[in-house]
mmCIF file of C-alpha atoms in Angstrom:
data_model
loop_
_atom_site.group_PDB
_atom_site.id
_atom_site.type_symbol
_atom_site.label_atom_id
_atom_site.label_comp_id
_atom_site.label_asym_id
_atom_site.label_seq_id
_atom_site.Cartn_x
_atom_site.Cartn_y
_atom_site.Cartn_z
ATOM 1 C CA MET A 1 39.503 -14.439 65.178
ATOM 2 C CA SER A 2 43.110 -14.714 65.356
ATOM 3 C CA THR A 3 43.465 -16.484 61.968
ATOM 4 C CA ARG A 4 41.412 -13.652 60.113
ATOM 5 C CA ALA A 5 43.782 -11.063 62.012
ATOM 6 C CA GLU A 6 46.804 -12.661 60.511
ATOM 7 C CA SER A 7 45.284 -13.190 57.102
ATOM 8 C CA SER A 8 44.657 -9.201 57.221
ATOM 9 C CA ALA A 9 47.998 -8.708 58.482
ATOM 10 C CA GLU A 10 49.519 -10.451 55.908
ATOM 11 C CA SER A 11 47.382 -8.773 53.047
ATOM 12 C CA LYS A 12 48.573 -5.586 54.073
ATOM 13 C CA GLN A 13 52.313 -6.650 53.983
ATOM 14 C CA ARG A 14 51.394 -7.778 50.399
ATOM 15 C CA ASP A 15 49.770 -4.815 49.367
ATOM 16 C CA ALA A 16 52.353 -2.508 50.733
ATOM 17 C CA PRO A 17 55.130 -2.297 48.200
ATOM 18 C CA LEU A 18 52.613 -1.633 45.342
ATOM 19 C CA ALA A 19 51.981 2.043 46.142
ATOM 20 C CA PRO A 20 55.319 2.891 45.823
ATOM 21 C CA VAL A 21 55.717 0.581 42.572
ATOM 22 C CA SER A 22 53.023 2.120 40.815
ATOM 23 C CA ARG A 23 53.679 5.629 41.224
ATOM 24 C CA ARG A 24 57.173 4.834 40.002
ATOM 25 C CA THR A 25 55.570 3.234 37.080
ATOM 26 C CA ALA A 26 52.851 6.050 36.629
ATOM 27 C CA LYS A 27 55.823 8.406 36.850
ATOM 28 C CA ALA A 28 57.810 6.595 33.920
ATOM 29 C CA ALA A 29 54.795 6.408 31.659
ATOM 30 C CA ARG A 30 54.320 10.225 32.258
ATOM 31 C CA THR A 31 58.011 10.614 31.427
ATOM 32 C CA ASP A 32 57.539 8.552 28.409
ATOM 33 C CA SER A 33 54.442 10.484 27.449
ATOM 34 C CA LEU A 34 56.537 13.956 27.852
ATOM 35 C CA LEU A 35 59.314 12.353 25.533
ATOM 36 C CA ASN A 36 56.793 11.440 22.886
ATOM 37 C CA ALA A 37 54.846 14.849 23.087
ATOM 38 C CA ALA A 38 58.002 16.918 23.041
ATOM 39 C CA SER A 39 59.398 15.103 20.064
ATOM 40 C CA ARG A 40 56.182 15.909 17.964
ATOM 41 C CA LEU A 41 55.738 19.435 18.925
ATOM 42 C CA PHE A 42 59.870 20.275 18.772
ATOM 43 C CA ALA A 43 59.468 18.568 15.230
ATOM 44 C CA ASP A 44 56.506 20.814 13.914
ATOM 45 C CA ARG A 45 57.198 23.975 15.707
ATOM 46 C CA GLY A 46 60.645 24.138 16.639
ATOM 47 C CA PHE A 47 62.430 24.371 20.070
ATOM 48 C CA HIS A 48 62.044 27.860 20.629
ATOM 49 C CA GLY A 49 58.388 27.602 19.113
ATOM 50 C CA VAL A 50 56.984 25.279 21.946
ATOM 51 C CA SER A 51 56.419 26.764 25.516
ATOM 52 C CA ILE A 52 56.256 24.605 28.877
ATOM 53 C CA GLU A 53 52.437 25.156 28.834
ATOM 54 C CA GLN A 54 51.982 23.518 25.588
ATOM 55 C CA LEU A 55 54.327 20.638 26.360
ATOM 56 C CA ALA A 56 52.429 19.955 29.688
ATOM 57 C CA LYS A 57 48.863 20.335 27.890
ATOM 58 C CA ALA A 58 49.946 18.121 25.403
ATOM 59 C CA VAL A 59 50.098 15.206 28.144
ATOM 60 C CA GLY A 60 47.654 16.667 30.250
ATOM 61 C CA ILE A 61 49.387 18.227 33.403
ATOM 62 C CA SER A 62 49.943 21.608 34.028
ATOM 63 C CA GLY A 63 53.123 23.612 33.496
ATOM 64 C CA PRO A 64 54.549 23.450 37.248
ATOM 65 C CA ALA A 65 53.917 19.910 37.012
ATOM 66 C CA LEU A 66 56.147 19.649 34.072
ATOM 67 C CA TYR A 67 59.150 20.344 36.263
ATOM 68 C CA ARG A 68 58.308 17.502 38.674
ATOM 69 C CA HIS A 69 59.987 15.576 35.605
ATOM 70 C CA PHE A 70 62.450 17.668 33.759
ATOM 71 C CA ALA A 71 64.173 21.298 35.514
ATOM 72 C CA SER A 72 63.606 22.882 32.468
ATOM 73 C CA LYS A 73 62.755 22.789 28.589
ATOM 74 C CA GLY A 74 66.146 22.527 27.695
ATOM 75 C CA ALA A 75 66.255 19.276 29.974
ATOM 76 C CA LEU A 76 63.447 17.535 27.838
ATOM 77 C CA LEU A 77 65.109 18.274 24.565
ATOM 78 C CA ALA A 78 68.219 16.790 25.979
ATOM 79 C CA GLU A 79 66.709 13.620 27.168
ATOM 80 C CA VAL A 80 64.624 13.258 24.086
ATOM 81 C CA LEU A 81 67.911 13.101 22.139
ATOM 82 C CA ARG A 82 69.651 11.233 24.724
ATOM 83 C CA ASP A 83 67.042 8.763 25.227
ATOM 84 C CA ILE A 84 66.779 8.009 21.141
ATOM 85 C CA SER A 85 70.660 7.957 21.162
ATOM 86 C CA GLN A 86 71.065 5.405 23.607
ATOM 87 C CA ARG A 87 68.062 3.165 22.447
ATOM 88 C CA LEU A 88 69.945 3.157 18.974
ATOM 89 C CA LEU A 89 73.324 1.888 20.608
ATOM 90 C CA ASP A 90 71.590 -0.695 22.792
ATOM 91 C CA GLY A 91 69.370 -1.963 19.893
ATOM 92 C CA GLY A 92 72.363 -2.031 17.407
ATOM 93 C CA MET A 93 74.589 -3.847 20.254
ATOM 94 C CA ALA A 94 71.952 -6.518 20.633
ATOM 95 C CA ARG A 95 71.542 -7.376 16.858
ATOM 96 C CA VAL A 96 74.998 -7.597 16.534
ATOM 97 C CA GLY A 97 75.367 -9.941 19.476
ATOM 98 C CA ASP A 98 72.357 -11.945 17.870
ATOM 99 C CA ALA A 99 74.199 -12.129 14.520
ATOM 100 C CA GLY A 100 76.073 -15.346 13.595
ATOM 101 C CA SER A 101 78.347 -13.528 11.191
ATOM 102 C CA PRO A 102 79.560 -10.168 10.322
ATOM 103 C CA GLN A 103 77.325 -9.929 7.140
ATOM 104 C CA GLU A 104 74.241 -10.946 9.100
ATOM 105 C CA ALA A 105 75.184 -8.628 11.766
ATOM 106 C CA LEU A 106 75.303 -5.758 8.899
ATOM 107 C CA HIS A 107 72.116 -6.963 7.468
ATOM 108 C CA LEU A 108 70.561 -6.715 11.001
ATOM 109 C CA LEU A 109 71.846 -3.122 11.430
ATOM 110 C CA VAL A 110 70.409 -1.817 8.277
ATOM 111 C CA ASP A 111 66.924 -3.328 9.173
ATOM 112 C CA PHE A 112 67.147 -2.043 12.691
ATOM 113 C CA HIS A 113 68.114 1.197 11.404
ATOM 114 C CA THR A 114 65.417 1.473 9.004
ATOM 115 C CA ASP A 115 62.662 0.538 10.948
ATOM 116 C CA PHE A 116 63.786 3.654 13.346
ATOM 117 C CA SER A 117 63.826 5.988 10.654
ATOM 118 C CA LEU A 118 60.292 5.129 9.362
ATOM 119 C CA THR A 119 58.824 4.732 13.001
ATOM 120 C CA GLU A 120 60.506 7.869 14.598
ATOM 121 C CA PRO A 121 61.127 10.493 12.032
ATOM 122 C CA GLU A 122 60.182 13.017 14.373
ATOM 123 C CA ARG A 123 63.105 12.225 16.654
ATOM 124 C CA ILE A 124 65.479 12.786 13.611
ATOM 125 C CA ARG A 125 63.880 16.231 12.600
ATOM 126 C CA VAL A 126 64.398 17.383 16.561
ATOM 127 C CA GLN A 127 68.145 16.139 15.890
ATOM 128 C CA ASP A 128 68.999 18.164 12.971
ATOM 129 C CA ARG A 129 67.021 21.240 13.716
ATOM 130 C CA ASP A 130 67.471 21.537 17.479
ATOM 131 C CA PHE A 131 70.793 19.544 18.266
ATOM 132 C CA ALA A 132 72.347 23.030 18.454
ATOM 133 C CA ASN A 133 69.918 24.398 21.266
ATOM 134 C CA LEU A 134 71.535 21.627 23.930
ATOM 135 C CA SER A 135 73.849 22.746 26.544
ATOM 136 C CA ALA A 136 77.197 22.005 26.158
ATOM 137 C CA ASP A 137 77.212 18.984 28.852
ATOM 138 C CA ALA A 138 74.085 17.436 27.233
ATOM 139 C CA ALA A 139 75.414 17.859 23.585
ATOM 140 C CA HIS A 140 78.484 15.949 24.871
ATOM 141 C CA ASP A 141 76.804 12.907 26.238
ATOM 142 C CA VAL A 142 74.749 12.863 23.295
ATOM 143 C CA ARG A 143 77.427 13.062 20.722
ATOM 144 C CA HIS A 144 79.192 10.399 23.002
ATOM 145 C CA LEU A 145 76.411 7.929 22.373
ATOM 146 C CA GLN A 146 76.485 8.593 18.585
ATOM 147 C CA ARG A 147 79.819 8.112 18.065
ATOM 148 C CA GLU A 148 79.846 4.702 19.943
ATOM 149 C CA TYR A 149 76.738 3.769 17.392
ATOM 150 C CA ILE A 150 78.753 4.822 14.507
ATOM 151 C CA GLU A 151 81.604 2.674 15.579
ATOM 152 C CA LEU A 152 79.600 -0.313 16.027
ATOM 153 C CA TRP A 153 78.702 0.130 12.816
ATOM 154 C CA VAL A 154 82.235 0.641 11.537
ATOM 155 C CA ASP A 155 83.945 -2.302 13.403
ATOM 156 C CA VAL A 156 81.147 -4.626 11.595
ATOM 157 C CA LEU A 157 81.984 -2.934 7.875
ATOM 158 C CA GLN A 158 85.746 -3.799 8.993
ATOM 159 C CA ASP A 159 84.782 -7.180 9.971
ATOM 160 C CA CYS A 160 83.000 -8.033 6.527
ATOM 161 C CA ASP A 161 85.741 -6.094 4.602
ATOM 162 C CA PRO A 162 89.228 -6.366 6.567
ATOM 163 C CA ALA A 163 90.995 -4.623 3.612
ATOM 164 C CA LEU A 164 88.676 -1.590 4.237
ATOM 165 C CA ASP A 165 90.359 1.372 6.642
ATOM 166 C CA ALA A 166 88.333 3.089 9.356
ATOM 167 C CA PRO A 167 87.874 6.589 7.807
ATOM 168 C CA THR A 168 86.192 4.894 4.644
ATOM 169 C CA ALA A 169 84.111 2.687 6.715
ATOM 170 C CA ARG A 170 83.041 5.717 9.009
ATOM 171 C CA LEU A 171 82.212 7.512 5.747
ATOM 172 C CA LYS A 172 80.253 4.916 4.172
ATOM 173 C CA VAL A 173 78.026 4.316 7.584
ATOM 174 C CA GLN A 174 77.634 8.278 8.027
ATOM 175 C CA ALA A 175 76.501 8.251 4.351
ATOM 176 C CA CYS A 176 74.041 5.186 5.086
ATOM 177 C CA PHE A 177 72.630 7.092 7.659
ATOM 178 C CA GLY A 178 71.911 10.168 5.614
ATOM 179 C CA LEU A 179 70.072 8.070 3.276
ATOM 180 C CA LEU A 180 68.059 6.288 6.026
ATOM 181 C CA ASN A 181 67.298 9.339 8.165
ATOM 182 C CA SER A 182 66.191 11.952 5.451
ATOM 183 C CA THR A 183 64.163 9.652 3.037
ATOM 184 C CA PRO A 184 61.085 9.211 5.376
ATOM 185 C CA HIS A 185 60.612 13.007 5.387
ATOM 186 C CA SER A 186 60.729 13.183 1.384
ATOM 187 C CA ALA A 187 58.807 10.202 0.572
ATOM 188 C CA ARG A 188 55.854 10.682 3.129
ATOM 189 C CA GLY A 189 52.204 8.986 2.200
ATOM 190 C CA GLY A 190 54.244 5.898 0.241
ATOM 191 C CA ASP A 191 53.745 2.301 1.330
ATOM 192 C CA ARG A 192 55.769 1.813 4.289
ATOM 193 C CA ALA A 193 56.687 -2.073 3.471
ATOM 194 C CA THR A 194 57.495 -1.020 0.174
ATOM 195 C CA THR A 195 59.707 2.222 1.257
ATOM 196 C CA LYS A 196 61.515 -0.096 3.926
ATOM 197 C CA ALA A 197 62.328 -2.373 1.053
ATOM 198 C CA VAL A 198 63.678 0.080 -0.993
ATOM 199 C CA LEU A 199 65.912 1.663 1.637
ATOM 200 C CA THR A 200 67.262 -1.437 2.631
ATOM 201 C CA GLU A 201 68.339 -2.535 -0.788
ATOM 202 C CA MET A 202 69.920 0.984 -1.465
ATOM 203 C CA ALA A 203 71.803 0.895 1.884
ATOM 204 C CA LEU A 204 73.161 -2.586 1.770
ATOM 205 C CA ALA A 205 74.171 -1.086 -1.941
ATOM 206 C CA ALA A 206 75.896 1.818 -0.568
ATOM 207 C CA LEU A 207 77.647 -0.095 2.049
ATOM 208 C CA ALA A 208 78.706 -3.075 -0.421
ATOM 209 C CA ALA A 209 77.196 -5.516 1.557
ATOM 210 C CA PRO A 210 78.257 -8.919 0.608
ATOM 211 C CA PRO A 211 74.973 -11.214 0.095
ATOM 212 C CA LEU A 212 74.001 -13.553 3.061
ATOM 213 C CA THR A 213 74.785 -16.975 2.579
ATOM 214 C CA SER A 214 72.392 -19.762 3.508
#
């Protein structure tokens, strides 16, 4: 009898932490769903063309329930842009850290950003069209992350070519982003593998990236 009771108590102890963890996991999943839905709807209709009710309905919750995740529609927009800016910076830093040379780092960065432009065109469209709708604080945060990402590329480009000055390197990087970020909108319906190959080749040529040596 005692053994059975102890076994039951141990089972309850093991199970006790799972409920809070499950709730946190569910909330995180719901937040991700909201970010994806907001990206899609904002890209299609613009920030002012989407209501809280439409955002909530897209993920199967009520309007009031959305406020458990975000204080306002503006806060949701801010997180959409903050999230992608942070992921770009983190992903870029990881690729540079994995590279064995500046040349390899540049190739990895181009590959990474090309994948982003082809898989998340909605976020790019939201950034282009609705950045002006961010609050001053949110705009500052997003711009800071974006500047860090640009400077990561600038550093790699200068490591590849020490004679290249920072302003010119920065201009090249921003022009490269313009190429990669805009093309998916004007080249819809094409084969993704072909599109990626062409974009990668053009981006590396624009950056004057030296070839990788085996």
